[in-house]
XYZ file of C-alpha atoms in Angstrom:
704
model
C 66.290 118.289 67.073
C 68.589 115.928 68.970
C 69.506 112.455 67.777
C 71.655 109.718 69.265
C 75.208 108.828 68.376
C 74.285 105.997 65.988
C 73.358 108.276 63.070
C 74.059 107.305 59.452
C 76.768 109.990 59.353
C 78.872 107.981 61.813
C 81.954 106.260 60.443
C 82.032 102.886 62.214
C 84.679 100.855 60.367
C 87.858 101.119 62.479
C 88.618 98.950 65.509
C 87.396 100.523 68.754
C 89.544 98.494 71.146
C 91.502 101.586 72.198
C 88.261 103.027 73.579
C 87.794 100.205 76.100
C 89.125 102.338 78.969
C 86.353 104.922 78.487
C 83.044 104.918 80.347
C 79.798 104.699 78.311
C 79.190 108.477 78.188
C 82.776 109.180 77.133
C 82.576 106.475 74.477
C 79.313 107.884 73.118
C 80.899 111.327 72.795
C 84.063 109.968 71.160
C 82.257 107.876 68.509
C 79.653 110.482 67.587
C 79.522 111.357 63.889
C 79.896 114.696 62.132
C 76.664 116.407 63.174
C 77.086 119.087 65.902
C 78.054 117.711 69.308
C 78.018 119.422 72.709
C 79.870 117.575 75.479
C 78.950 118.863 78.945
C 82.045 117.807 80.853
C 81.600 118.182 84.595
C 84.605 118.952 86.774
C 87.012 116.005 86.966
C 85.089 113.837 84.479
C 87.950 113.224 82.051
C 87.258 116.024 79.599
C 90.762 116.068 78.117
C 90.806 112.276 77.824
C 87.484 112.329 75.998
C 88.449 115.106 73.599
C 91.841 113.506 72.831
C 90.170 110.172 72.072
C 87.620 111.918 69.856
C 90.414 113.510 67.832
C 92.182 110.131 67.560
C 88.929 108.351 66.634
C 88.240 110.781 63.820
C 91.773 110.331 62.479
C 91.571 106.519 62.493
C 88.119 106.828 60.910
C 89.736 108.488 57.911
C 89.665 112.234 58.631
C 92.729 113.981 57.238
C 94.593 115.477 60.253
C 95.512 118.549 58.205
C 91.788 119.300 57.874
C 91.195 119.345 61.636
C 91.165 122.481 63.792
C 91.500 122.261 67.589
C 90.824 125.482 69.516
C 91.776 125.955 73.170
C 92.298 128.889 75.544
C 95.914 128.233 76.516
C 98.949 127.023 74.625
C 99.586 124.399 77.304
C 96.081 122.965 76.890
C 96.612 122.616 73.147
C 100.044 121.008 73.608
C 98.704 118.585 76.232
C 95.786 117.628 73.985
C 97.987 116.931 70.962
C 100.475 115.013 73.100
C 97.685 112.726 74.306
C 96.384 112.194 70.766
C 99.887 111.265 69.644
C 100.235 108.804 72.524
C 96.929 107.145 71.592
C 97.847 106.829 67.921
C 101.313 105.449 68.641
C 99.782 102.769 70.876
C 97.701 101.360 68.016
C 98.647 98.560 65.668
C 99.230 100.257 62.289
C 97.752 97.263 60.466
C 94.373 97.965 62.046
C 94.253 101.499 60.622
C 92.859 102.622 57.246
C 96.157 104.441 56.657
C 99.184 103.132 58.588
C 100.858 106.526 58.253
C 98.438 108.005 60.811
C 100.459 106.382 63.549
C 103.524 108.424 62.687
C 104.557 111.359 64.870
C 104.259 113.903 62.079
C 100.505 113.303 62.049
C 100.113 115.548 65.088
C 102.048 118.354 63.447
C 99.495 118.390 60.631
C 96.612 119.215 63.000
C 95.873 122.935 63.258
C 95.822 123.385 67.017
C 96.263 126.292 69.391
C 94.541 129.144 71.162
C 91.881 131.211 69.419
C 94.325 134.096 69.126
C 97.300 132.081 67.881
C 95.212 130.322 65.219
C 93.742 133.684 64.228
C 97.257 135.094 63.844
C 98.382 132.224 61.611
C 95.291 132.368 59.406
C 95.399 136.161 59.090
C 99.050 136.136 58.078
C 98.224 133.539 55.430
C 94.854 134.770 54.180
C 94.442 138.296 55.579
C 95.283 139.829 52.214
C 91.858 138.635 51.022
C 90.266 141.282 53.259
C 92.989 143.923 52.767
C 95.109 143.115 55.841
C 98.883 143.552 55.598
C 100.421 140.220 56.715
C 103.365 141.971 58.421
C 101.262 143.289 61.304
C 102.611 143.238 64.859
C 100.526 142.410 67.928
C 99.927 144.663 70.930
C 99.615 143.064 74.337
C 97.306 144.487 76.983
C 99.812 147.044 78.307
C 100.767 148.191 74.801
C 97.109 148.613 73.888
C 96.559 150.778 76.958
C 99.544 152.930 76.005
C 98.285 153.366 72.456
C 94.849 154.258 73.803
C 96.541 156.875 75.976
C 98.422 158.296 72.970
C 95.133 158.568 71.087
C 93.590 160.288 74.098
C 96.452 162.801 74.206
C 96.113 163.426 70.484
C 92.453 164.337 70.975
C 93.340 166.390 74.091
C 90.544 164.777 76.051
C 90.149 165.876 79.693
C 92.352 164.054 82.172
C 90.803 165.192 85.419
C 87.550 167.084 84.803
C 84.400 165.035 85.388
C 86.432 161.917 86.082
C 87.128 160.961 82.464
C 88.043 157.239 82.498
C 91.693 156.231 82.646
C 93.384 154.394 79.773
C 92.767 150.947 81.272
C 89.053 151.630 81.682
C 88.844 153.066 78.166
C 90.374 149.865 76.794
C 87.976 147.758 78.885
C 85.010 149.625 77.424
C 86.344 149.301 73.881
C 87.057 145.586 74.334
C 83.616 144.959 75.805
C 82.014 146.576 72.748
C 84.031 144.382 70.375
C 83.622 141.083 72.216
C 79.936 141.440 73.041
C 79.140 143.018 69.660
C 77.096 145.596 71.586
C 76.823 149.342 71.022
C 78.859 151.764 73.106
C 75.637 153.173 74.552
C 74.502 149.735 75.761
C 77.928 148.794 77.120
C 78.171 152.009 79.134
C 74.665 151.643 80.486
C 75.103 148.007 81.564
C 78.743 147.761 82.681
C 80.185 151.283 83.011
C 77.309 153.562 84.113
C 79.694 156.096 85.714
C 81.158 156.766 82.237
C 77.894 157.442 80.399
C 78.417 161.209 80.320
C 81.605 160.637 78.259
C 79.935 158.571 75.527
C 80.599 161.103 72.748
C 84.267 161.572 73.674
C 84.765 157.815 74.049
C 83.355 157.269 70.562
C 85.868 159.791 69.186
C 88.669 158.130 71.152
C 87.870 154.647 69.848
C 87.769 155.930 66.261
C 91.190 157.540 66.680
C 92.503 154.393 68.373
C 91.395 152.122 65.517
C 92.644 154.573 62.858
C 96.038 154.685 64.589
C 96.271 150.890 64.634
C 95.483 150.846 60.922
C 98.249 153.358 60.128
C 100.805 151.552 62.241
C 99.973 148.027 61.012
C 99.330 146.762 64.542
C 96.532 144.577 65.905
C 95.399 144.169 69.498
C 93.940 140.942 70.905
C 90.394 141.921 70.010
C 91.415 142.696 66.424
C 92.691 139.151 65.932
C 89.224 137.719 66.568
C 87.473 140.584 64.808
C 89.503 140.213 61.610
C 89.312 136.409 61.660
C 85.536 136.674 61.933
C 85.501 139.189 59.080
C 87.558 136.749 57.012
C 85.117 133.908 57.764
C 82.091 136.094 56.990
C 83.493 137.524 53.738
C 81.616 136.421 50.602
C 84.792 135.384 48.780
C 87.212 134.556 51.585
C 84.673 132.737 53.784
C 84.038 129.748 51.485
C 87.787 129.334 50.925
C 88.434 129.356 54.680
C 85.601 126.919 55.412
C 86.868 124.529 52.726
C 90.099 124.005 54.675
C 88.506 122.271 57.698
C 86.290 119.192 57.992
C 86.352 119.010 61.785
C 86.497 121.824 64.343
C 86.800 121.005 68.048
C 86.512 123.722 70.712
C 87.658 123.211 74.298
C 86.298 125.210 77.292
C 83.352 126.463 75.252
C 81.810 128.075 78.336
C 84.641 130.644 78.238
C 83.837 131.963 74.745
C 82.373 135.414 74.113
C 79.745 136.437 71.576
C 82.368 137.320 68.959
C 83.899 133.844 69.224
C 80.462 132.232 68.989
C 79.722 134.307 65.873
C 83.074 133.253 64.435
C 82.288 129.561 64.916
C 78.886 130.082 63.318
C 80.609 131.573 60.271
C 83.115 128.698 60.155
C 80.408 126.006 60.597
C 77.075 127.533 59.520
C 75.067 124.349 60.151
C 77.391 122.842 62.773
C 78.624 119.999 60.578
C 81.906 118.708 61.979
C 81.688 120.942 65.068
C 82.393 119.593 68.568
C 82.176 121.882 71.590
C 83.328 120.765 75.029
C 82.708 122.661 78.243
C 80.796 123.025 81.486
C 78.282 125.815 82.029
C 78.826 125.351 85.788
C 82.411 126.585 85.309
C 81.653 129.715 83.279
C 83.458 132.293 85.450
C 85.091 134.765 83.062
C 82.267 137.241 82.506
C 84.714 140.052 83.339
C 86.473 139.121 80.073
C 83.136 139.304 78.208
C 82.732 135.510 78.199
C 79.080 134.553 78.377
C 77.459 131.387 79.688
C 74.728 131.931 77.099
C 76.968 130.466 74.385
C 77.011 127.008 75.936
C 73.425 127.194 77.227
C 72.115 128.227 73.792
C 74.355 125.943 71.694
C 71.519 123.473 70.935
C 69.368 126.386 69.721
C 72.185 127.772 67.557
C 72.718 124.339 65.976
C 69.339 122.523 66.022
C 70.789 119.102 65.106
C 72.959 119.074 68.238
C 73.507 115.925 70.276
C 74.183 116.726 73.944
C 76.288 114.245 75.911
C 76.907 114.904 79.638
C 79.972 113.430 81.337
C 79.023 112.691 84.950
C 81.462 110.114 86.326
C 83.996 112.090 88.322
C 87.550 110.744 88.649
C 88.884 113.496 90.916
C 86.849 113.989 94.075
C 85.374 111.765 96.761
C 81.580 111.176 96.843
C 81.245 113.323 99.974
C 82.860 116.301 98.214
C 80.678 115.743 95.143
C 77.560 115.721 97.326
C 78.433 119.254 98.438
C 79.334 120.546 94.967
C 76.230 119.021 93.375
C 73.994 120.749 95.923
C 75.746 124.101 95.438
C 75.304 124.111 91.654
C 71.805 122.604 91.791
C 70.558 125.986 93.002
C 71.787 127.769 89.848
C 69.034 129.677 88.041
C 69.749 127.986 84.696
C 72.036 125.121 83.701
C 72.542 121.952 81.684
C 71.519 119.344 84.245
C 74.023 116.727 85.353
C 74.789 114.937 88.604
C 78.426 114.123 89.237
C 79.182 110.790 90.904
C 82.245 108.778 91.810
C 83.006 105.124 92.437
C 85.702 106.089 94.935
C 85.542 105.465 98.700
C 83.254 108.019 100.393
C 86.037 109.885 102.188
C 85.855 112.519 104.924
C 83.035 115.050 104.939
C 83.974 118.550 103.737
C 84.265 120.942 106.651
C 82.574 124.271 107.221
C 84.828 126.008 109.733
C 83.851 129.131 111.680
C 86.683 131.131 113.272
C 86.477 134.184 115.548
C 88.465 136.383 113.144
C 91.039 136.407 110.350
C 93.943 135.674 112.709
C 92.195 132.515 113.870
C 91.426 131.597 110.271
C 95.119 131.824 109.369
C 96.052 129.844 112.464
C 93.600 127.074 111.535
C 94.723 126.892 107.916
C 98.409 126.681 108.829
C 97.780 124.041 111.513
C 95.852 121.875 109.068
C 98.421 122.295 106.300
C 101.310 121.287 108.553
C 99.340 118.372 110.001
C 98.602 117.028 106.533
C 102.225 117.476 105.565
C 103.143 115.274 108.519
C 100.620 112.734 107.215
C 102.547 112.560 103.947
C 100.702 115.119 101.793
C 103.348 117.446 100.279
C 102.726 121.171 100.381
C 102.503 121.199 96.569
C 99.439 118.946 96.856
C 97.699 121.492 99.083
C 96.125 124.806 98.094
C 94.482 127.808 99.712
C 91.944 129.511 97.442
C 90.361 132.954 97.738
C 88.107 135.266 95.753
C 90.455 138.279 95.459
C 94.237 138.546 95.538
C 94.299 140.796 98.632
C 92.394 138.197 100.680
C 95.639 136.280 101.214
C 97.805 139.172 102.454
C 97.541 138.387 106.175
C 97.993 134.669 105.514
C 101.120 135.374 103.451
C 102.610 137.305 106.373
C 101.860 134.457 108.797
C 103.319 131.875 106.407
C 106.451 133.984 106.154
C 106.762 134.151 109.949
C 106.386 130.358 110.139
C 108.964 129.893 107.342
C 106.484 127.995 105.156
C 107.345 128.434 101.442
C 104.500 129.259 99.068
C 103.831 130.255 95.473
C 100.963 132.573 94.638
C 99.006 132.352 91.397
C 97.342 135.473 90.098
C 100.217 137.961 90.448
C 102.153 140.073 87.947
C 102.942 138.254 84.714
C 106.585 138.002 83.720
C 106.177 140.039 80.532
C 104.331 142.812 82.372
C 107.494 143.791 84.252
C 109.008 147.031 82.997
C 112.479 145.758 82.062
C 111.115 142.812 80.060
C 108.692 145.080 78.194
C 111.633 147.360 77.368
C 113.533 144.453 75.800
C 110.535 143.268 73.803
C 109.962 146.773 72.455
C 113.447 146.895 70.901
C 112.560 143.775 68.903
C 109.111 145.087 68.000
C 110.562 148.359 66.733
C 112.996 146.464 64.503
C 110.158 144.257 63.260
C 107.778 147.172 62.610
C 109.263 150.724 62.753
C 105.726 152.147 62.518
C 104.858 150.673 65.942
C 104.690 153.940 67.886
C 104.145 152.313 71.298
C 107.353 150.283 70.967
C 109.268 153.210 69.497
C 108.116 155.630 72.173
C 109.115 153.224 74.964
C 112.587 152.691 73.494
C 113.244 156.380 72.845
C 112.332 157.649 76.314
C 114.852 155.212 77.807
C 117.615 157.400 76.383
C 118.793 160.279 78.600
C 117.744 163.643 77.241
C 114.835 162.312 75.159
C 111.528 163.150 76.766
C 107.981 162.503 75.649
C 107.828 165.479 73.256
C 111.053 164.540 71.450
C 110.045 160.879 71.312
C 106.666 161.788 69.786
C 108.381 164.017 67.223
C 110.832 161.282 66.220
C 108.016 158.744 65.777
C 106.126 161.264 63.637
C 109.212 161.581 61.404
C 109.395 157.787 61.210
C 105.730 157.539 60.182
C 106.161 160.195 57.487
C 109.082 158.237 56.024
C 107.012 155.068 55.817
C 109.092 153.276 58.436
C 112.644 153.860 57.141
C 115.449 154.129 59.702
C 117.124 156.622 57.373
C 114.623 159.157 58.690
C 116.492 159.202 62.011
C 119.975 159.247 60.505
C 120.240 163.017 60.185
C 118.676 163.879 63.541
C 121.056 165.976 65.609
C 121.145 164.087 68.872
C 121.771 166.068 72.079
C 125.074 165.572 73.858
C 123.444 163.293 76.431
C 122.870 160.615 73.760
C 125.662 161.467 71.318
C 127.162 157.975 71.711
C 123.950 156.072 72.371
C 122.050 157.364 69.331
C 124.305 155.994 66.543
C 124.606 152.724 68.464
C 120.797 152.469 68.591
C 120.535 152.952 64.825
C 123.288 150.397 64.318
C 121.484 147.915 66.590
C 118.152 148.339 64.797
C 119.774 147.934 61.380
C 121.606 144.843 62.616
C 118.317 143.333 63.816
C 116.547 144.151 60.555
C 119.326 142.752 58.398
C 119.587 139.421 60.229
C 117.802 136.621 58.299
C 114.491 136.052 60.049
C 114.801 132.274 60.142
C 118.527 132.019 60.870
C 119.709 129.410 63.368
C 119.682 130.857 66.880
C 118.652 134.206 65.427
C 116.123 135.237 68.090
C 118.457 134.446 70.952
C 121.249 136.359 69.190
C 118.870 139.308 68.686
C 118.093 139.447 72.398
C 121.757 139.129 73.282
C 122.549 142.132 71.083
C 119.715 144.147 72.629
C 120.804 143.108 76.124
C 124.329 144.425 75.527
C 122.912 147.804 74.498
C 120.145 147.954 77.092
C 121.908 146.812 80.290
C 123.632 150.193 80.974
C 120.248 151.914 80.537
C 118.642 149.378 82.876
C 121.225 150.118 85.573
C 120.328 153.808 85.626
C 116.547 153.433 85.205
C 115.623 150.757 87.774
C 116.530 149.445 91.197
C 117.152 145.756 92.018
C 119.382 145.487 88.962
C 120.821 141.989 89.563
C 117.512 140.041 89.435
C 116.379 142.111 86.450
C 119.554 141.268 84.541
C 118.956 137.615 85.403
C 115.449 137.933 83.926
C 116.977 139.226 80.686
C 119.243 136.177 80.555
C 116.219 133.948 81.120
C 114.439 135.681 78.247
C 117.457 135.064 76.019
C 117.358 131.387 76.973
C 113.689 130.949 76.180
C 114.147 132.755 72.841
C 116.374 129.923 71.623
C 113.215 127.804 71.218
C 111.840 129.999 68.442
C 112.606 129.916 64.733
C 111.931 133.570 63.976
C 111.643 136.928 65.691
C 108.054 137.290 64.481
C 107.086 133.919 65.972
C 108.739 134.845 69.273
C 107.004 138.224 69.494
C 103.645 136.696 68.613
C 104.004 133.956 71.226
C 105.122 136.375 73.925
C 102.132 138.629 73.229
C 99.497 135.885 73.013
C 100.649 133.404 75.663
C 103.408 134.898 77.824
C 104.966 133.051 80.772
C 103.482 134.115 84.094
C 106.870 134.207 85.817
C 110.474 133.163 85.428
C 109.382 129.788 86.785
C 107.805 129.145 83.375
C 111.230 129.564 81.760
C 113.799 126.777 81.306
C 115.641 127.032 84.653
C 112.909 126.448 87.254
C 114.204 127.740 90.609
C 111.485 125.890 92.576
C 111.823 122.548 90.799
C 113.094 120.561 93.772
C 111.357 122.480 96.544
C 108.104 121.801 98.339
C 105.814 124.812 98.536
C 102.208 125.600 99.346
C 99.923 126.923 96.605
C 98.023 130.163 97.179
C 95.685 131.087 94.359
C 92.745 133.210 93.373
C 89.842 130.996 92.345
C 90.032 132.294 88.784
C 93.684 131.231 88.516
C 92.896 127.812 90.036
C 90.496 126.782 87.278
C 91.696 123.628 85.570
C 93.924 122.630 88.499
C 93.435 120.143 91.325
C 94.955 119.357 94.719
C 94.663 116.619 97.310
C 93.654 119.149 99.981
C 91.935 122.505 99.439
C 91.109 125.322 101.878
C 88.690 127.998 100.651
C 89.044 131.043 102.914
C 86.893 134.123 103.585
C 83.651 132.296 102.745
C 81.504 135.223 103.854
C 79.036 137.356 101.919
C 80.889 140.384 100.628
C 83.901 138.223 99.828
C 82.136 135.215 98.303
C 80.205 136.558 96.486
C 82.223 139.745 96.122
C 80.276 142.768 97.306
C 80.678 144.462 93.904
C 79.268 141.437 92.066
C 75.765 141.261 93.498
C 74.058 144.032 91.541
C 72.127 141.598 89.360
C 70.982 137.987 89.325
C 73.377 137.374 86.439
C 76.364 138.561 88.484
C 75.371 136.455 91.499
C 75.132 133.383 89.261
C 78.677 133.983 88.010
C 79.828 134.142 91.641
C 77.978 130.901 92.411
C 79.816 129.184 89.553
C 83.098 130.644 90.795
C 82.505 129.164 94.269
C 81.620 125.839 92.621
C 84.931 125.892 90.744
C 86.786 126.414 94.036
C 85.070 123.458 95.708
C 85.626 121.107 92.774
C 89.423 121.569 92.892
C 89.630 119.236 95.926
C 90.360 115.541 95.513
C 90.246 114.175 99.081
C 89.911 116.946 101.659
C 87.965 120.180 101.511
C 87.531 122.919 104.108
C 85.522 126.118 103.689
C 86.422 128.717 106.311
C 84.655 131.879 107.507
C 85.961 134.425 109.991
C 83.081 135.544 112.200
C 84.513 139.054 112.714
C 86.359 141.424 110.424
C 88.258 144.142 112.283
C 88.301 147.592 110.671
C 91.941 147.935 111.717
C 94.417 145.466 113.081
C 92.826 143.874 116.151
C 95.927 144.899 118.100
C 95.061 148.575 117.579
C 91.272 148.606 117.597
C 88.374 146.388 118.567
C 85.996 147.943 116.024
C 84.646 145.172 113.847
C 81.708 143.911 111.828
C 80.101 140.493 112.014
C 80.143 138.423 108.837
C 77.375 136.381 107.307
C 78.165 132.979 105.859
C 78.228 132.920 102.067
C 74.735 132.640 100.639
C 75.875 129.699 98.497
C 76.165 127.435 101.550
C 72.439 127.081 102.115
C 71.005 124.819 104.848
C 70.666 122.080 102.228
C 74.399 122.244 101.500
C 75.393 122.491 105.165
C 73.468 119.263 105.857
C 76.212 117.284 104.091
C 79.143 119.165 105.658
C 80.857 118.819 109.013
C 80.406 122.109 110.873
C 83.419 123.013 113.000
C 84.228 125.944 115.293
C 87.885 126.848 115.684
C 89.120 129.134 118.424
C 85.665 129.504 119.965
C 83.726 127.180 122.297
C 81.040 125.124 120.624
C 77.630 125.228 122.339
C 77.197 122.340 124.757
C 80.825 121.282 124.567
C 83.034 120.700 127.599
C 85.003 123.761 126.639
C 81.863 125.842 126.674
C 80.782 124.457 130.057
C 84.160 125.111 131.605
C 83.946 128.750 130.565
C 80.587 129.327 132.267
C 80.619 131.412 135.504
C 79.986 129.104 138.440
C 78.192 130.092 141.652
C 75.807 132.826 142.803
C 76.103 136.332 141.338
C 73.608 137.927 143.750
C 76.309 139.684 145.784
C 77.647 141.388 142.653
C 74.193 142.572 141.716
C 73.585 143.914 145.243
C 76.761 145.978 145.085
C 75.747 147.441 141.740
C 72.219 148.227 142.993
C 73.648 150.606 145.549
C 74.344 153.020 142.716
C 70.632 153.754 142.426
C 69.083 152.171 145.579
């Protein structure tokens, strides 16, 4: 049963002057008491501001910062949130606070804040022994997990080609879906992977071997971090101890949680006391990661005493843009109702632009981008958004020909590049010699050591319990006679270095780089930029106090590119943003172009098999539209050529995305680019003038 924010459990003693800048809905959310609270924060409604003020309000109301837990989905979001809280507290007069010390900077350091996975890692290292977990575990990233799955598959000698047995990436997807949805393998295969149903028995065997291997090697994958944290919270003895550590738990982007995370929060806050969840069901777009919109829709049912506060005043977009976005999301099958509004000037109507084909679409986008640049809008304040990464390929080529710089979001992450993974694996092997994925990757770098020899050496290492002495007596072939003793020396040097020594991580990487660079030069092309990447990695490592902390951070929240590292090569340049819609979530630009707004692209043709999938695509389109602050254009090519139009005229006609219904189009400006509009002067000038009877007479002779 809902109640308003003036409950007896509210603490209403401190001065609330620092809340004067908030609107009434934000203020209600901030000052709510300790009963469960769900804040439905529409796009651009000041979600971060509201959550930061709520954290600050609870601190000035007397909550011990060390008993607060703030959960986010990215490290940057957590850092930004805590930075804002610190700024709020430092702006207050200490004499007005119950405890003047709360205004000190070290207050923020006492708050437990971070991503789900980073907080899980910290808690499991500290309390995992209560459920039998060795605290010295190492963490596998996505690529490492796939490799370990492949090793398990080889161990079982499962078919690699017969009957299309799923590849390692698909196997890991199936396994992860089972864990994060808490659903049986049979149900997961039937609903999400029907082409793999015939392999259910073998997949069950594979997953058992995979989990047993992780147990032997003291490694956890991303799913394990949540799984073991939930087990810790649900344990009869460990659970009460864990719950006693936190009085307030605040969760950002709650619409992006999966069923396992929702179960975890239920175990941490059984009745919802002290729990605040912030999110927007209209922006739940990560179903492919097993996130479910049901968590935020069903939150009031999970915690019956929930107060629901919608944030509806939008500070980002113009009213004309909001009119379009409101109408798009209003047609969702199920949602928490809200109507975004803005006090800003109305602004230009969003455009719906129809172009003859993709070439014309690119031409229009580039013309508009350059025109707005001339009007004073930098390229970095403009973005082109698309449903799938390949949708921008032709545009990228045209931008290159026009010498227009751009950065694309949604590409290969920095730590997924082969040479960086090699470097990380040296450190992981030193940290945990039982880590077979890291060991295997390091060993096969050496000339003369193939997969069979590498597997044999890792087996010897496992049998020795992880002692490097096990490799001391191995008779190395002549091809590695010099490299082998140097490898053992390097690993021993890394293991012997004090874990928390000053500059230790950077020194570790420098030592590995000296050993690895000659191997890099023979294994890969484009050596110079790769070596530069290694130097960048060494630079970023100087920020970390220990090798374990560095490896954990790189696995859980790696930089997406070298631009995330200290020396930003694009810092002083102006460049256009190209981005998949998924990668654009949480960002905003003055001007936004959404391209390929045709059914089959938006929504994607593979995402229309069920009403549930279509609703995810609707929310994804909504996210794209709500990134725009002042100018929005949605563009559809009328024709898609099967080959380049310069080689073939075979094409199909597109249909405008189903999410732009007549009701939505009513509040948009419909524009045709590169084709005459009906009734226009251009159209009239293209009409054939005069009498065509003579032509028809000449043709009639063929049969007259």
